[in-house]
XYZ file of C-alpha atoms in Angstrom:
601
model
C -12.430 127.062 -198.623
C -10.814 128.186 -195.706
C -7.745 131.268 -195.928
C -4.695 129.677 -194.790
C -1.831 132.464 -195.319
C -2.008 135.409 -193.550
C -1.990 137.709 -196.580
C -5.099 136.106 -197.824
C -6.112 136.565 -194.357
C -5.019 140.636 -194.599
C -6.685 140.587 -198.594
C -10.127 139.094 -197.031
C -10.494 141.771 -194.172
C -9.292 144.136 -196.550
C -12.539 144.024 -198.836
C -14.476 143.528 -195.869
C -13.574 147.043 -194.944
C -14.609 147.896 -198.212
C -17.738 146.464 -197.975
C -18.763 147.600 -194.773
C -17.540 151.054 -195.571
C -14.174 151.917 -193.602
C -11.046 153.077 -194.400
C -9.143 151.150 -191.335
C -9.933 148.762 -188.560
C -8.003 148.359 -185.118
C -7.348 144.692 -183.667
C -6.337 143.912 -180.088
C -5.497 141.094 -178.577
C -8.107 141.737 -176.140
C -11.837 140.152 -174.946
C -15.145 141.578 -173.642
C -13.106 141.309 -170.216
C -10.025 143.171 -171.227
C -8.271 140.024 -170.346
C -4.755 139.491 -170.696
C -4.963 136.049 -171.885
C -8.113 135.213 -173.763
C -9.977 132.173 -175.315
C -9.504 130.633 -178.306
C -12.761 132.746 -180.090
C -10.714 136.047 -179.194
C -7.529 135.251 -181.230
C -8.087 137.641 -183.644
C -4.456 139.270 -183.498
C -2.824 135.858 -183.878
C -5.265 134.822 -186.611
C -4.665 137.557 -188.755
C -1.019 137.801 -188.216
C 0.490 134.994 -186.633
C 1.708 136.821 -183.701
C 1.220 134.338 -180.462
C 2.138 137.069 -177.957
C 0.334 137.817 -175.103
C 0.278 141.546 -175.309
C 0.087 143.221 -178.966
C -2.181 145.431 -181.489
C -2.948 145.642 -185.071
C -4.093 148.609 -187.465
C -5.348 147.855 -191.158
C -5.478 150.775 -193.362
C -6.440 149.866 -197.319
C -2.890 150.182 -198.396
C -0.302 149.824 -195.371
C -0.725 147.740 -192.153
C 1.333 148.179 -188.834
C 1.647 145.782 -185.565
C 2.271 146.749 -182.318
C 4.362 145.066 -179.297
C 6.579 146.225 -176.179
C 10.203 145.341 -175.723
C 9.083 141.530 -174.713
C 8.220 140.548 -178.479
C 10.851 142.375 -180.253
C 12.486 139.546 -181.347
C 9.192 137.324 -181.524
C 6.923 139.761 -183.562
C 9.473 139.723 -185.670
C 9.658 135.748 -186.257
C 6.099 135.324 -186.488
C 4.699 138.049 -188.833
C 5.376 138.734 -192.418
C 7.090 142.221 -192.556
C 6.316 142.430 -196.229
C 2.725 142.437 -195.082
C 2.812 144.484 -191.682
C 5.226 147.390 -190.253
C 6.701 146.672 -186.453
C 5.907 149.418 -184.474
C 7.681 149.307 -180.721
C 5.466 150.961 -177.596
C 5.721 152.392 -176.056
C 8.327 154.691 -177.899
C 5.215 155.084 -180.448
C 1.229 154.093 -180.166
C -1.911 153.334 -182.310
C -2.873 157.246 -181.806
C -0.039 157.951 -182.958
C 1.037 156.229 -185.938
C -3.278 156.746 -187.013
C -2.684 160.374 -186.426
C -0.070 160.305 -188.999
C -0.843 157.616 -191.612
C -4.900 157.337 -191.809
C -6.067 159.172 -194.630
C -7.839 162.471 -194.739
C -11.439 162.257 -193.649
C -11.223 158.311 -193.218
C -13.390 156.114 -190.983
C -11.479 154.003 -188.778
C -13.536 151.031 -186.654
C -13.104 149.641 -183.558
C -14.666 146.807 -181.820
C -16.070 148.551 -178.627
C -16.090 145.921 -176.856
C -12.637 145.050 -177.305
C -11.433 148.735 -176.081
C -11.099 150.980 -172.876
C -13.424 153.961 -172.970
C -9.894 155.607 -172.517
C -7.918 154.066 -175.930
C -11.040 155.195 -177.830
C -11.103 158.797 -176.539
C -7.635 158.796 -177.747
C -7.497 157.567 -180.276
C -10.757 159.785 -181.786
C -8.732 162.755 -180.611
C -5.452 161.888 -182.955
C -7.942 161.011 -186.269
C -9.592 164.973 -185.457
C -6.688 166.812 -187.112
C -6.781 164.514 -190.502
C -10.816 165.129 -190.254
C -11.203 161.348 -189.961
C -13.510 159.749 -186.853
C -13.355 156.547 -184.690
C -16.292 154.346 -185.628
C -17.631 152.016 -183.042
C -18.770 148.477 -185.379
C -21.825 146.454 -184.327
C -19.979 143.055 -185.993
C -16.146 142.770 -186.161
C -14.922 142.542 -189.452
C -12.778 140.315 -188.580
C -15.249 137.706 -187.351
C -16.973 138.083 -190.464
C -13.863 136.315 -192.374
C -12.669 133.787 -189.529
C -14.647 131.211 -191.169
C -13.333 128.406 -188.925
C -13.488 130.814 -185.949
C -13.989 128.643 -182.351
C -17.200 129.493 -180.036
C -16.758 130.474 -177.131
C -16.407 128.102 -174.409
C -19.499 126.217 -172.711
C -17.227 124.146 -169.948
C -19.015 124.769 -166.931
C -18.505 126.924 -164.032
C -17.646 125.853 -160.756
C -17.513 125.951 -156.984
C -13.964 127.315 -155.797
C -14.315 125.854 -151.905
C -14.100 128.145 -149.025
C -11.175 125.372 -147.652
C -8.639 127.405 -150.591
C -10.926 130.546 -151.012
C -10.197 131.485 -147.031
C -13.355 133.762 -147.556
C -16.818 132.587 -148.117
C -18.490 134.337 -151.103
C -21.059 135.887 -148.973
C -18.622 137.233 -146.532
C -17.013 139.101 -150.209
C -19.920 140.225 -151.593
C -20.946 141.920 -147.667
C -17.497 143.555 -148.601
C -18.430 144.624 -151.537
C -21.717 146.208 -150.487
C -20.295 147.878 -147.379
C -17.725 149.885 -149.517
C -20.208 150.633 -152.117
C -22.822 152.096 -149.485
C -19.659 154.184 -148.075
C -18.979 155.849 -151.652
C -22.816 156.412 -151.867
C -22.914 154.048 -154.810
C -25.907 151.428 -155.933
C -23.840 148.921 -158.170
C -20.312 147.966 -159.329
C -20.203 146.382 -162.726
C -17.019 143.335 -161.800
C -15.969 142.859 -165.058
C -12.970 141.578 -165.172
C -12.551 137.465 -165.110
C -10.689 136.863 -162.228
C -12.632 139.726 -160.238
C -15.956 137.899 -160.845
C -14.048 134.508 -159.948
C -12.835 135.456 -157.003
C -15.663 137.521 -155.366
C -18.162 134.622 -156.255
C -15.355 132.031 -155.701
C -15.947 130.556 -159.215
C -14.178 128.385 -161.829
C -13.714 127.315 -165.112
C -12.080 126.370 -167.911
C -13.049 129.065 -170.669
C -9.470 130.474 -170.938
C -6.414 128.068 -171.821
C -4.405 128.367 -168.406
C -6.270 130.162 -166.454
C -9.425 128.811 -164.567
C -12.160 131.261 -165.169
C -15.786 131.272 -166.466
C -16.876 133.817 -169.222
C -19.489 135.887 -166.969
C -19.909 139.244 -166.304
C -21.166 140.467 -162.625
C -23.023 143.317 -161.299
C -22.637 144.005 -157.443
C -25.468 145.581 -155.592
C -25.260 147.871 -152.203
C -27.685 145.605 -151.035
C -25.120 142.691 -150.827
C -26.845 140.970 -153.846
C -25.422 140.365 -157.401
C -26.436 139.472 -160.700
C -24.065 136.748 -162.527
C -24.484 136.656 -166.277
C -23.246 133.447 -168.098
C -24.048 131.345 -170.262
C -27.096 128.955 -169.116
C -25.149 125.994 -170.788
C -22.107 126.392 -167.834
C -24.633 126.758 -164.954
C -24.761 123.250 -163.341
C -27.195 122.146 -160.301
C -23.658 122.539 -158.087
C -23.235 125.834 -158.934
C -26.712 127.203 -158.299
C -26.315 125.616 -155.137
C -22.828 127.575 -154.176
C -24.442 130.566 -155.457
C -27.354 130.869 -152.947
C -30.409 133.000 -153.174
C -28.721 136.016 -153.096
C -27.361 136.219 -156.617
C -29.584 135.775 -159.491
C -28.224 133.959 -162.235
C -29.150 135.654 -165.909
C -27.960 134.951 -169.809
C -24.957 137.050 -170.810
C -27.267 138.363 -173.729
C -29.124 140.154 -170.775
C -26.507 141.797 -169.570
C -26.435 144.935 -171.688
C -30.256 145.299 -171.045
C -29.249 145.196 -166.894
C -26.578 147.758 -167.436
C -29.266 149.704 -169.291
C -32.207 149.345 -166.801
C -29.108 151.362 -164.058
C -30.573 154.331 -165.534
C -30.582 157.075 -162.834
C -28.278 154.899 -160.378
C -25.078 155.415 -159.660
C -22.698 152.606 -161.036
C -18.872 152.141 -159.993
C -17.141 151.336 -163.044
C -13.406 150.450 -163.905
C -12.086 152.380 -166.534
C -8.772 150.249 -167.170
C -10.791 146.769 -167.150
C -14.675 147.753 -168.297
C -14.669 148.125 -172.022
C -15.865 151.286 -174.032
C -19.228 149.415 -174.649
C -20.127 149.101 -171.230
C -19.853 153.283 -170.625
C -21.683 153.344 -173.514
C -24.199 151.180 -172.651
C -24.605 153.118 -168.925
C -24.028 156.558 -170.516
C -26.825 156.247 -173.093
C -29.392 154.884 -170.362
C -28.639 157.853 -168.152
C -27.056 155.842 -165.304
C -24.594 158.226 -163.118
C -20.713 156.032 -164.181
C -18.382 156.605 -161.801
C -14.421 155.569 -163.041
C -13.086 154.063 -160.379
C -10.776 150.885 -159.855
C -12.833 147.265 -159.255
C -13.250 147.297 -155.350
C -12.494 143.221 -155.552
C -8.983 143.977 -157.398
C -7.487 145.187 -153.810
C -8.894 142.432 -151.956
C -8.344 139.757 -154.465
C -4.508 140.739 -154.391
C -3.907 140.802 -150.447
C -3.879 136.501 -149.967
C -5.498 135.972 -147.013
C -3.593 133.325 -144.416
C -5.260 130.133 -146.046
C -4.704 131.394 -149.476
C -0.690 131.880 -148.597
C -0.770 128.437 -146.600
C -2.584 127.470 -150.195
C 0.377 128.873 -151.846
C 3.325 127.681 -149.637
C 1.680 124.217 -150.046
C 1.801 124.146 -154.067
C 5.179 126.461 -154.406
C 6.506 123.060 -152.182
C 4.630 119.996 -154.382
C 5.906 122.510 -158.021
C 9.315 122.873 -156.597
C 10.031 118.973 -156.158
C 8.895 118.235 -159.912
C 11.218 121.316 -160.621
C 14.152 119.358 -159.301
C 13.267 116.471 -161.170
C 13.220 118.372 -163.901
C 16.496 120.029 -163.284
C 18.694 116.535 -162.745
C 16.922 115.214 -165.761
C 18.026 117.880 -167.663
C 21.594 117.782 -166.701
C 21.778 114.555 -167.483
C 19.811 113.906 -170.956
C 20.663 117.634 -172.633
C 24.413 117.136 -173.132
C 23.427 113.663 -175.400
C 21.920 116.141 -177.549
C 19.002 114.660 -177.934
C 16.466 116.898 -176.414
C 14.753 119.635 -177.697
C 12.826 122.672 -176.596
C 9.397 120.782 -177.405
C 10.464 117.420 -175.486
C 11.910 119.159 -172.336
C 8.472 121.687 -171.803
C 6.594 117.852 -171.874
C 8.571 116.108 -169.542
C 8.668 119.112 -167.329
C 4.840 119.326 -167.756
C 4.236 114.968 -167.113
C 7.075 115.873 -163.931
C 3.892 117.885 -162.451
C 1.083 116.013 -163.365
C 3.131 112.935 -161.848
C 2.164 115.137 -158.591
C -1.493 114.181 -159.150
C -2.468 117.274 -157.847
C -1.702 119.765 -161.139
C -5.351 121.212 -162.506
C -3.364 123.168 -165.798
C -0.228 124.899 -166.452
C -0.601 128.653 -165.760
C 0.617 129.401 -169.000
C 2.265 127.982 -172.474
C 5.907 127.123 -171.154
C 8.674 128.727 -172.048
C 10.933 126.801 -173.220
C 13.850 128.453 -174.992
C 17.497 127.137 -176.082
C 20.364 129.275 -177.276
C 18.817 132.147 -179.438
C 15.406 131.218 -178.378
C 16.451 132.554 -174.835
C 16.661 135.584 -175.937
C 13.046 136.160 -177.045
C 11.522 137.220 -173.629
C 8.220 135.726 -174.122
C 9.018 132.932 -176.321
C 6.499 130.347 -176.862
C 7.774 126.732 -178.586
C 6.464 125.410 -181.445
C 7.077 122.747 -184.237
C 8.379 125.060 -186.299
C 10.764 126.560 -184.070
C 11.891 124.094 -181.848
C 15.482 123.658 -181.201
C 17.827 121.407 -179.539
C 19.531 121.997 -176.135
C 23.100 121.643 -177.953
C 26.032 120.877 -176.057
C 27.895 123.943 -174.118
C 24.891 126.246 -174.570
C 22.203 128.451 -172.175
C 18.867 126.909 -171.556
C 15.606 129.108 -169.947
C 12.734 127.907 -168.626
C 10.362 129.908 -167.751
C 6.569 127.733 -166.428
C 4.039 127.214 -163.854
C 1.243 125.070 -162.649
C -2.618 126.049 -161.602
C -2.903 123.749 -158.502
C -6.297 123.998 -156.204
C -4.177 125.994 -153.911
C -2.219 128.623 -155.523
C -0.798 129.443 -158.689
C 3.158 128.946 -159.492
C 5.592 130.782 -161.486
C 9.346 130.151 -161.701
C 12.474 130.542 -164.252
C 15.158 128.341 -164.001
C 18.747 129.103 -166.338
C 20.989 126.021 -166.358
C 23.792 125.301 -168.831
C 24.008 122.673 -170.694
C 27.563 120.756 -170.797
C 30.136 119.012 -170.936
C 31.963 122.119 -171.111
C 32.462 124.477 -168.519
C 30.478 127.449 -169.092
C 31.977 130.562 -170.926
C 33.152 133.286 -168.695
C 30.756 135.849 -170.314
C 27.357 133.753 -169.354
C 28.322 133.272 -166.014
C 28.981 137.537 -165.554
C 26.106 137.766 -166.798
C 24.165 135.162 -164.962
C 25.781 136.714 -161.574
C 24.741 140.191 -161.985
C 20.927 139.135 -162.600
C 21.763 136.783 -159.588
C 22.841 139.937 -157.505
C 19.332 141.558 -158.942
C 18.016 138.682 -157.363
C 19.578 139.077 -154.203
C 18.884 142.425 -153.978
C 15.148 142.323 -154.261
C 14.620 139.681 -151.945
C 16.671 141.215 -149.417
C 14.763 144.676 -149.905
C 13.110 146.088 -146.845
C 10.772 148.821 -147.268
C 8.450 151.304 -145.723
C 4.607 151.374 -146.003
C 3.638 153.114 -148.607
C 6.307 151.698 -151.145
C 5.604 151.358 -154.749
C 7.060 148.490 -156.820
C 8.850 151.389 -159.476
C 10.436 152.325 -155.937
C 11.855 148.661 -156.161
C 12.465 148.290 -159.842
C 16.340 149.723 -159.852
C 16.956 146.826 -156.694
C 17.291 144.198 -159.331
C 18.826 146.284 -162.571
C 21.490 147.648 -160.101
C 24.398 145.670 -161.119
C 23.869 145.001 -164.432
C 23.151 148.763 -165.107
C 26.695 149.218 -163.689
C 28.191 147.333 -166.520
C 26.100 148.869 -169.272
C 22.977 146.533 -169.582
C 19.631 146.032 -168.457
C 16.191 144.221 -169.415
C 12.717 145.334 -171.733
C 10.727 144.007 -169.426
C 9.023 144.502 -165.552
C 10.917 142.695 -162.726
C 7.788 141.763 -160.809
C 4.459 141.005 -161.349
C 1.231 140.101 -159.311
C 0.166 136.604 -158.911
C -3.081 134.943 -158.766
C -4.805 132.565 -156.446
C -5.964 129.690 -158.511
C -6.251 132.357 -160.999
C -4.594 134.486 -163.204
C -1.056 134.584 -163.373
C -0.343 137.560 -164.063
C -2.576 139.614 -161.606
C -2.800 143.436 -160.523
C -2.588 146.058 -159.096
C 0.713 145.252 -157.776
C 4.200 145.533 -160.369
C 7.486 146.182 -159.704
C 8.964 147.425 -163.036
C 9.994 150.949 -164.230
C 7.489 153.690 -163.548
C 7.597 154.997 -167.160
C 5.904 154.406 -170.170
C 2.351 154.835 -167.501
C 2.154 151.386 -166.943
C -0.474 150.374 -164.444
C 0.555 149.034 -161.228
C 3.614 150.736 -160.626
C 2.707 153.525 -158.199
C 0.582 150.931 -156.196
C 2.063 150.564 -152.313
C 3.239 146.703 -151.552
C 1.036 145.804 -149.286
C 1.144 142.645 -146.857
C 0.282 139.191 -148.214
C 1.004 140.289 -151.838
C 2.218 137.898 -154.146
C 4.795 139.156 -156.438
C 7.584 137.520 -158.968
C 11.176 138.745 -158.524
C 12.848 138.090 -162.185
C 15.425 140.005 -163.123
C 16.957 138.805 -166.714
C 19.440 139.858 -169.515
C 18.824 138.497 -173.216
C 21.687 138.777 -175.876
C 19.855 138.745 -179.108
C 20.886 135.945 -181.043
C 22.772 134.120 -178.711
C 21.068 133.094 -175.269
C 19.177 134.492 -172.251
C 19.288 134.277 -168.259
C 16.053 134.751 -166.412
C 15.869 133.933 -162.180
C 12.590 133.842 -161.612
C 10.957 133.222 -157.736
C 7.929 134.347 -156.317
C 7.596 136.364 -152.984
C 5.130 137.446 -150.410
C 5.674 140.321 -148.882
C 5.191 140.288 -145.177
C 5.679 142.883 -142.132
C 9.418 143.319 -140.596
C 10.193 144.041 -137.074
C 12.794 145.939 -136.884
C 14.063 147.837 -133.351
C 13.846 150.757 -133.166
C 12.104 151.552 -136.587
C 10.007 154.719 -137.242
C 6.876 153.347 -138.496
C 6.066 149.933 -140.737
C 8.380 148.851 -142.827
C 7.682 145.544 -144.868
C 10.014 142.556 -146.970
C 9.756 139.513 -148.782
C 8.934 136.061 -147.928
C 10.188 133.890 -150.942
C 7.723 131.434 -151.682
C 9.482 129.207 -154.523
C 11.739 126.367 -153.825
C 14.109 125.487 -156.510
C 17.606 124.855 -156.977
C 19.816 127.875 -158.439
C 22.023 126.868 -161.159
C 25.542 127.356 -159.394
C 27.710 126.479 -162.125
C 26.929 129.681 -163.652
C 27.524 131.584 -160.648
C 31.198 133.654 -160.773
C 31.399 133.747 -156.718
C 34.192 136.305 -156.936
C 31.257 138.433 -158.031
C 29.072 137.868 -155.113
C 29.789 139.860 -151.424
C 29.486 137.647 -148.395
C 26.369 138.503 -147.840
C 24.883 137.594 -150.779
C 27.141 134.137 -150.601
C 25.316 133.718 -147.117
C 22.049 134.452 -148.868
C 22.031 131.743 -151.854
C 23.046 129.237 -149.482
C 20.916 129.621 -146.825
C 17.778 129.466 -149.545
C 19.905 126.609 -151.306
C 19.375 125.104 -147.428
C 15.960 125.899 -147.242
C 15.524 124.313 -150.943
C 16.876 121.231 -149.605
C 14.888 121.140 -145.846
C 11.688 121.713 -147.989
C 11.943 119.130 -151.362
C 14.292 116.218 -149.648
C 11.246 114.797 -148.438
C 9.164 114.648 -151.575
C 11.831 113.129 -153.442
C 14.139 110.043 -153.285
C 17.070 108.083 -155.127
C 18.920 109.888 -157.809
C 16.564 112.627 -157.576
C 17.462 113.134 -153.974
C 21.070 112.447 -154.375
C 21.123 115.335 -157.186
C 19.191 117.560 -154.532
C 22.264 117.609 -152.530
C 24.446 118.134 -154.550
C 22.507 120.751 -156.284
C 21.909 122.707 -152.971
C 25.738 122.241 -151.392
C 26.873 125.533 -149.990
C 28.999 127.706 -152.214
């Protein structure tokens, strides 16, 4: 009989502890690839829990259990898991070290999955159990596999060629790359661990990970400009052996350990925040010299090349016309009162694949009314589902995997008859200004995104508020959505990505938001390239934004006594632009709205 409530779940895992003799157990929402978003089989967290975020930890001790999220599921975690049954613990004002270095029992034994972990958490977390006398044990099975009875296999959809017509960049041509920078560090391999890395440098892809199109593989890159692809033999097709050439030699995923193994003596270039613990311990106990350093694709992967931002430009263009459909069909239907969260994230989704062209969604939509808003990282559900009432905010917040890039926009509208209330539109003008602000930035080489950051919080710090989460954040290629190094968010907390320079033909989001629990929240969301500025006269490079997204910007929430002229000049002339580049794709009604939508202040 299967466990359906989560505290039978908890009671299950519980005696399974018991039984396999540990005191506590530690559950990510991670994957062999440290991914961010991870196939159905990895779901632990949400299985256990109920927590659907993207981003979130567990600890189970025998008589207390404690979750942990960041300021995006505050209001989510909070929704979705029993607190009779778990503690909320916010990070990063507290941490799994931390809380285990004060609550695990003297002398306990606390297991981890090591190949769910950094080398890093585990070194950490084994340093804050030393006090109490208890250890970090590394399991060979997770316990919590052992009670997912229904637990899903991994995915067998097979992998596949990613054309050099999108890619810009053969795969030969990368993996030379590769090899050249490896020979200048006096290296003999790089383990490419990470999903997207191996998708890119191979130009692979798949459908193993709901919204993201990668293959389940793990790669080791040799100085000699060969590699060694490990994957499942059911997703290697005829096609794919094909693309893959001579030069890389295609091997089970169970051999993989063995090849890290047989490095012994070599030294292997290894990246500490996306290479689990496993892997250094697999290297380390061979005798293999590891070197910590970051993927050398990561860099590469993140600067688009000029077909990949043609790629880009092309899709942003197609996404923004079913946007506008969207949009008009919205401000007509959601004042009836007769659409709901669930209904609107369909039709937008059917406005895409109308385009013919739309390969996924690059992640669940979110699609939030009212209070729903207000939970950052909202996902819809039966269960929570609301209606767009009349005279309330609406945020959507979605994106589409296209052949040719990767999309990402938020859209806040208000939803009539009713003018909107004098506080939403403040509010929705000072996240505006953000806006503004950050696309307007120009910057010298050698500029971080935390340098960035305060652009967009500027004017709603001024009246006392701001936003738990990043302003900016990478964005794939026909891959991931949310893609590194690049942020631009606060430099505390040691979040990765913030000290890395903007560099040209990085794709970034600019979305600045403000969330009153409870009531609603405001999200503008584009995406922007940033590109070389000539300016006369200047003292070195300096560097802006392209903006890449084409979408109307709800002005009925915009208080234009707020706004300075140049920031009036700004929203039209992209309101222009909005119009010059969807008019064509759309007609009728549709077009007529456009208009209308994109008039000048």
């Amino acid at each position: 009989m299967l466990m359906q409530t989560h505290e039978a779940r908890l009671d299950a895992l519980r005696k399974q502890l018991a039984k396999d003799g540990l005191d506590g157990f530690v559950i990510p929402i991670s994957d062999e690839h440290m991914s961010e978003y991870v196939g159905a089989y990895a779901q632990r967290l949400e299985w256990l829990t109920g927590f659907g975020g993207s981003a979130g930890t567990a600890v189970v001790l025998a008589d207390e259990a404690a979750i942990f999220v960041d300021g995006r599921y505050t209001l989510q975690v909070r929704d979705q898991v029993d607190g009779k049954l778990w503690s909320y613990q916010s990070v990063p004002q507290t941490s799994v070290a931390e809380w285990l270095g004060k609550h695990a029992p003297q002398g306990a034994k606390i297991g981890y999955d090591a190949w769910l972990h950094a080398k890093s958490w585990a070194q950490c977390v084994a340093s804050a159990l030393e006090p109490r006398g208890a250890s970090l044990v590394a399991v060979t099975d997770n316990p919590v596999d052992a009670v997912w009875q229904d637990q899903p296999a991994p995915s067998l959809a097979p992998a596949v060629p990613h054309a050099t017509e999108h890619a810009g960049k053969s795969a030969t041509e990368k993996r030379a790359d590769v090899a050249e920078w490896l020979a200048s560090q006096g290296l003999d391999a790089a383990v490419i661990t990470a999903l997207d890395s191996v998708a890119w440098l191979l130009n692979i892809r798949g459908e193993d990970v709901d919204r993201t199109p990668v293959a389940l593989s793990f790669v080791i890159a040799n100085a000699d400009g060969t590699a060694d692809l490990f994957i499942a033999p059911e997703k290697v097709t005829p096609e794919l052996t094909a693309h893959l050439g001579n030069a890389v030699r295609v091997q089970p995923r169970e051999a993989f350990v063995p090849a890290l193994q047989a490095l012994k003596g070599r030294k292997v270039a290894v990246d500490p925040e996306r290479a689990v613990a496993a892997i250094f311990q697999a290297l380390e106990g061979a005798g293999a010299q590891v070197v910590a350093v970051t993927d050398p694709v990561v860099l590469p992967k993140a600067i688009k090349n000029p077909v990949e931002q043609a790629g880009h430009r092309a899709a942003q263009a197609r996404d923004g016309a079913a946007i506008a459909r969207f949009l008009r069909w919205i401000e007509v239907e959601a004042p009836n009162g007769t659409v709901t969260e669930l209904s609107a994230a369909d039709r937008l989704q059917a406005f895409r694949a109308e385009g013919g062209l739309l390969r996924d969604l690059s992640f669940d939509t979110i699609s939030g009314a009212g209070p729903n808003g207000a939970v950052v990282h909202y996902r819809v559900s039966e269960e929570t589902s609301r209606t767009l009432e009349p005279n309330s905010v609406y945020l959507v917040d979605s994106g589409g995997q296209y052949v040719d890039g990767t999309t990402d926009i938020t859209r806040t509208v208000w939803v009539g008859p009713d003018a909107p209330h004098a506080e939403v539109k403040d509010r929705f003008t000072r996240v505006l200004k953000g806006h503004i602000a950050l696309a307007r930035a120009v910057f010298p080489k050698g500029t971080a995104g935390s340098q960035l950051d305060s652009f967009a919080r500027q004017f709603l710090w001024s009246a006392g508020l701001d936003y738990a989460h990043g302003t900016g954040h990478g964005v794939g290629s026909f891959l991931a959505v949310h893609e590194g190094p690049q942020r631009i968010a606060k430099a505390s907390g040691g979040q990765a990505g913030t000290g890395q320079p903007l560099m040209p033909g990085m794709i970034l989001s600019n979305e600045p938001g403000y969330y009153k629990a409870g009531e609603y929240g405001i999200r503008i969301e584009n995406l922007v390239l940033v590109e070389k500025r000539d300016i006369p006269g200047a003292e070195g490079e300096f560097y802006g934004f392209e903006t890449l997204t084409f979408a109307p910007i709800a002005r009925d929430l915009v208080d234009i006594t707020l706004l300075s002229p140049d920031e009036r000049e700004w929203l039209d002339t992209y309101h222009a632009k909005v119009r010059d580049v969807l008019a064509l794709q759309l007609s009728g009604d549709d077009l007529i709205w456009l208009e209308a939508a994109c008039a000048p202040l």
